[in-house]
Amino acid sequence: MAKVIFIGFDSDKDGLYHAPKGEPIVRLAKDNGIPINFECQDGDCASCLIKYENIEDEEPTNYIEDKELEKLVELGVLKTKDAEHCQQFTISPKVRLACQTLVKGDVIIKPFLQ
Ligand code: FES
């Protein structure tokens, strides 16, 4: 099980949750009433942008789909060279589309505020 800490979404719902590795964040958030705005759930609308911070000693392997990385670059929240770094080392960027994110290890998740 991994620790997933939601901060900044809702004072009643924020806190520590446990989820099996591989669990979609969308399921964890919906099951626990975390108010993340999931409109398309397909990586297209960007309504679900989050800050994603690994808190394990080592960065877990995290394969990110090209479509998500391209969307993050298109939105201007991730630089092309950082996207390439994430691909090369199979690690997560610090900004994600929550609907495309799986639990891979202990993380802190916050709303992405531009
Ligand atoms: S819900 Fe649309 S990109 Fe995540």
CSV table of C-alpha atoms and ligand atoms in Angstrom, one decimal:
chain,number,residue,atom,x,y,z
A,1,MET,CA,0.0,0.0,0.0
A,2,ALA,CA,1.1,3.5,-0.7
A,3,LYS,CA,0.4,6.7,1.2
A,4,VAL,CA,-1.5,9.4,-0.7
A,5,ILE,CA,-1.8,12.7,1.1
A,6,PHE,CA,-4.3,15.2,-0.4
A,7,ILE,CA,-3.7,18.8,0.7
A,8,GLY,CA,-5.7,21.9,-0.3
A,9,PHE,CA,-8.8,20.4,-1.8
A,10,ASP,CA,-11.3,20.3,1.1
A,11,SER,CA,-10.6,20.8,4.7
A,12,ASP,CA,-12.9,17.9,5.7
A,13,LYS,CA,-11.5,15.5,3.1
A,14,ASP,CA,-7.8,16.4,3.0
A,15,GLY,CA,-5.6,14.0,4.7
A,16,LEU,CA,-3.8,10.7,4.4
A,17,TYR,CA,-5.3,7.8,2.4
A,18,HIS,CA,-3.9,4.4,1.6
A,19,ALA,CA,-4.1,2.9,-1.8
A,20,PRO,CA,-2.6,-0.1,-3.6
A,21,LYS,CA,0.1,0.7,-6.1
A,22,GLY,CA,-1.5,0.9,-9.5
A,23,GLU,CA,-4.7,2.4,-8.2
A,24,PRO,CA,-6.0,5.3,-10.4
A,25,ILE,CA,-6.0,8.6,-8.6
A,26,VAL,CA,-9.4,9.2,-10.1
A,27,ARG,CA,-10.9,6.2,-8.3
A,28,LEU,CA,-9.2,7.1,-5.0
A,29,ALA,CA,-10.4,10.7,-5.2
A,30,LYS,CA,-14.0,9.8,-6.2
A,31,ASP,CA,-14.3,7.0,-3.6
A,32,ASN,CA,-13.3,9.5,-0.9
A,33,GLY,CA,-15.0,12.6,-2.1
A,34,ILE,CA,-11.9,14.5,-2.9
A,35,PRO,CA,-13.2,17.4,-5.1
A,36,ILE,CA,-11.0,17.1,-8.1
A,37,ASN,CA,-12.7,18.3,-11.3
A,38,PHE,CA,-12.7,15.3,-13.7
A,39,GLU,CA,-14.5,16.3,-16.8
A,40,CYS,CA,-13.3,14.2,-19.7
A,41,GLN,CA,-11.2,11.6,-17.8
A,42,ASP,CA,-9.4,11.1,-21.1
A,43,GLY,CA,-6.5,13.5,-20.8
A,44,ASP,CA,-8.0,16.1,-23.1
A,45,CYS,CA,-9.6,18.8,-21.0
A,46,ALA,CA,-7.0,19.5,-18.3
A,47,SER,CA,-9.6,20.2,-15.7
A,48,CYS,CA,-7.9,17.8,-13.4
A,49,LEU,CA,-4.4,19.3,-13.1
A,50,ILE,CA,-2.7,18.5,-9.9
A,51,LYS,CA,0.7,19.0,-8.2
A,52,TYR,CA,2.3,15.7,-7.7
A,53,GLU,CA,5.2,15.3,-5.2
A,54,ASN,CA,7.0,12.0,-4.6
A,55,ILE,CA,7.8,11.7,-0.8
A,56,GLU,CA,9.7,8.4,-1.0
A,57,ASP,CA,13.4,8.3,-0.7
A,58,GLU,CA,13.7,7.0,-4.2
A,59,GLU,CA,11.6,8.1,-7.2
A,60,PRO,CA,9.4,5.2,-8.2
A,61,THR,CA,9.3,4.1,-11.8
A,62,ASN,CA,6.4,5.9,-13.4
A,63,TYR,CA,5.8,5.6,-17.1
A,64,ILE,CA,3.9,8.6,-18.4
A,65,GLU,CA,2.0,8.4,-21.7
A,66,ASP,CA,3.2,10.7,-24.4
A,67,LYS,CA,-0.2,12.2,-24.8
A,68,GLU,CA,-0.2,13.4,-21.2
A,69,LEU,CA,3.3,14.8,-21.4
A,70,GLU,CA,2.4,16.6,-24.7
A,71,LYS,CA,-0.7,18.0,-23.1
A,72,LEU,CA,1.3,19.3,-20.1
A,73,VAL,CA,3.9,20.9,-22.5
A,74,GLU,CA,1.1,22.4,-24.6
A,75,LEU,CA,-0.5,23.9,-21.4
A,76,GLY,CA,2.8,25.5,-20.5
A,77,VAL,CA,3.0,23.7,-17.2
A,78,LEU,CA,5.9,21.5,-18.2
A,79,LYS,CA,9.0,22.3,-20.2
A,80,THR,CA,9.9,20.1,-23.2
A,81,LYS,CA,13.2,19.3,-21.7
A,82,ASP,CA,11.6,18.2,-18.4
A,83,ALA,CA,9.1,16.1,-20.3
A,84,GLU,CA,12.1,14.4,-22.0
A,85,HIS,CA,13.8,13.9,-18.7
A,86,CYS,CA,10.6,12.2,-17.3
A,87,GLN,CA,10.5,9.9,-20.3
A,88,GLN,CA,14.2,9.1,-20.2
A,89,PHE,CA,14.2,8.2,-16.5
A,90,THR,CA,10.5,6.9,-16.3
A,91,ILE,CA,9.6,9.3,-13.5
A,92,SER,CA,6.7,11.5,-12.9
A,93,PRO,CA,6.6,15.3,-13.6
A,94,LYS,CA,5.6,17.5,-10.7
A,95,VAL,CA,2.4,18.5,-12.5
A,96,ARG,CA,0.0,15.8,-13.7
A,97,LEU,CA,-3.4,15.2,-15.1
A,98,ALA,CA,-5.0,13.4,-12.2
A,99,CYS,CA,-7.2,11.3,-14.5
A,100,GLN,CA,-4.0,9.8,-16.1
A,101,THR,CA,-2.2,9.3,-12.8
A,102,LEU,CA,-1.7,6.0,-11.0
A,103,VAL,CA,-0.5,5.5,-7.5
A,104,LYS,CA,3.1,4.4,-7.7
A,105,GLY,CA,4.4,5.3,-4.3
A,106,ASP,CA,3.9,7.7,-1.4
A,107,VAL,CA,2.9,11.1,-2.7
A,108,ILE,CA,1.5,14.4,-1.8
A,109,ILE,CA,-1.2,15.7,-4.1
A,110,LYS,CA,-2.3,19.3,-4.2
A,111,PRO,CA,-4.5,21.4,-6.5
A,112,PHE,CA,-2.5,23.0,-9.3
A,113,LEU,CA,-3.0,26.7,-9.1
A,114,GLN,CA,-1.6,28.7,-11.9
B,1,FES,S1,-10.4,15.0,-16.6
B,1,FES,FE1,-10.0,15.9,-18.5
B,1,FES,S2,-7.8,15.8,-18.7
B,1,FES,FE2,-8.3,14.8,-16.8
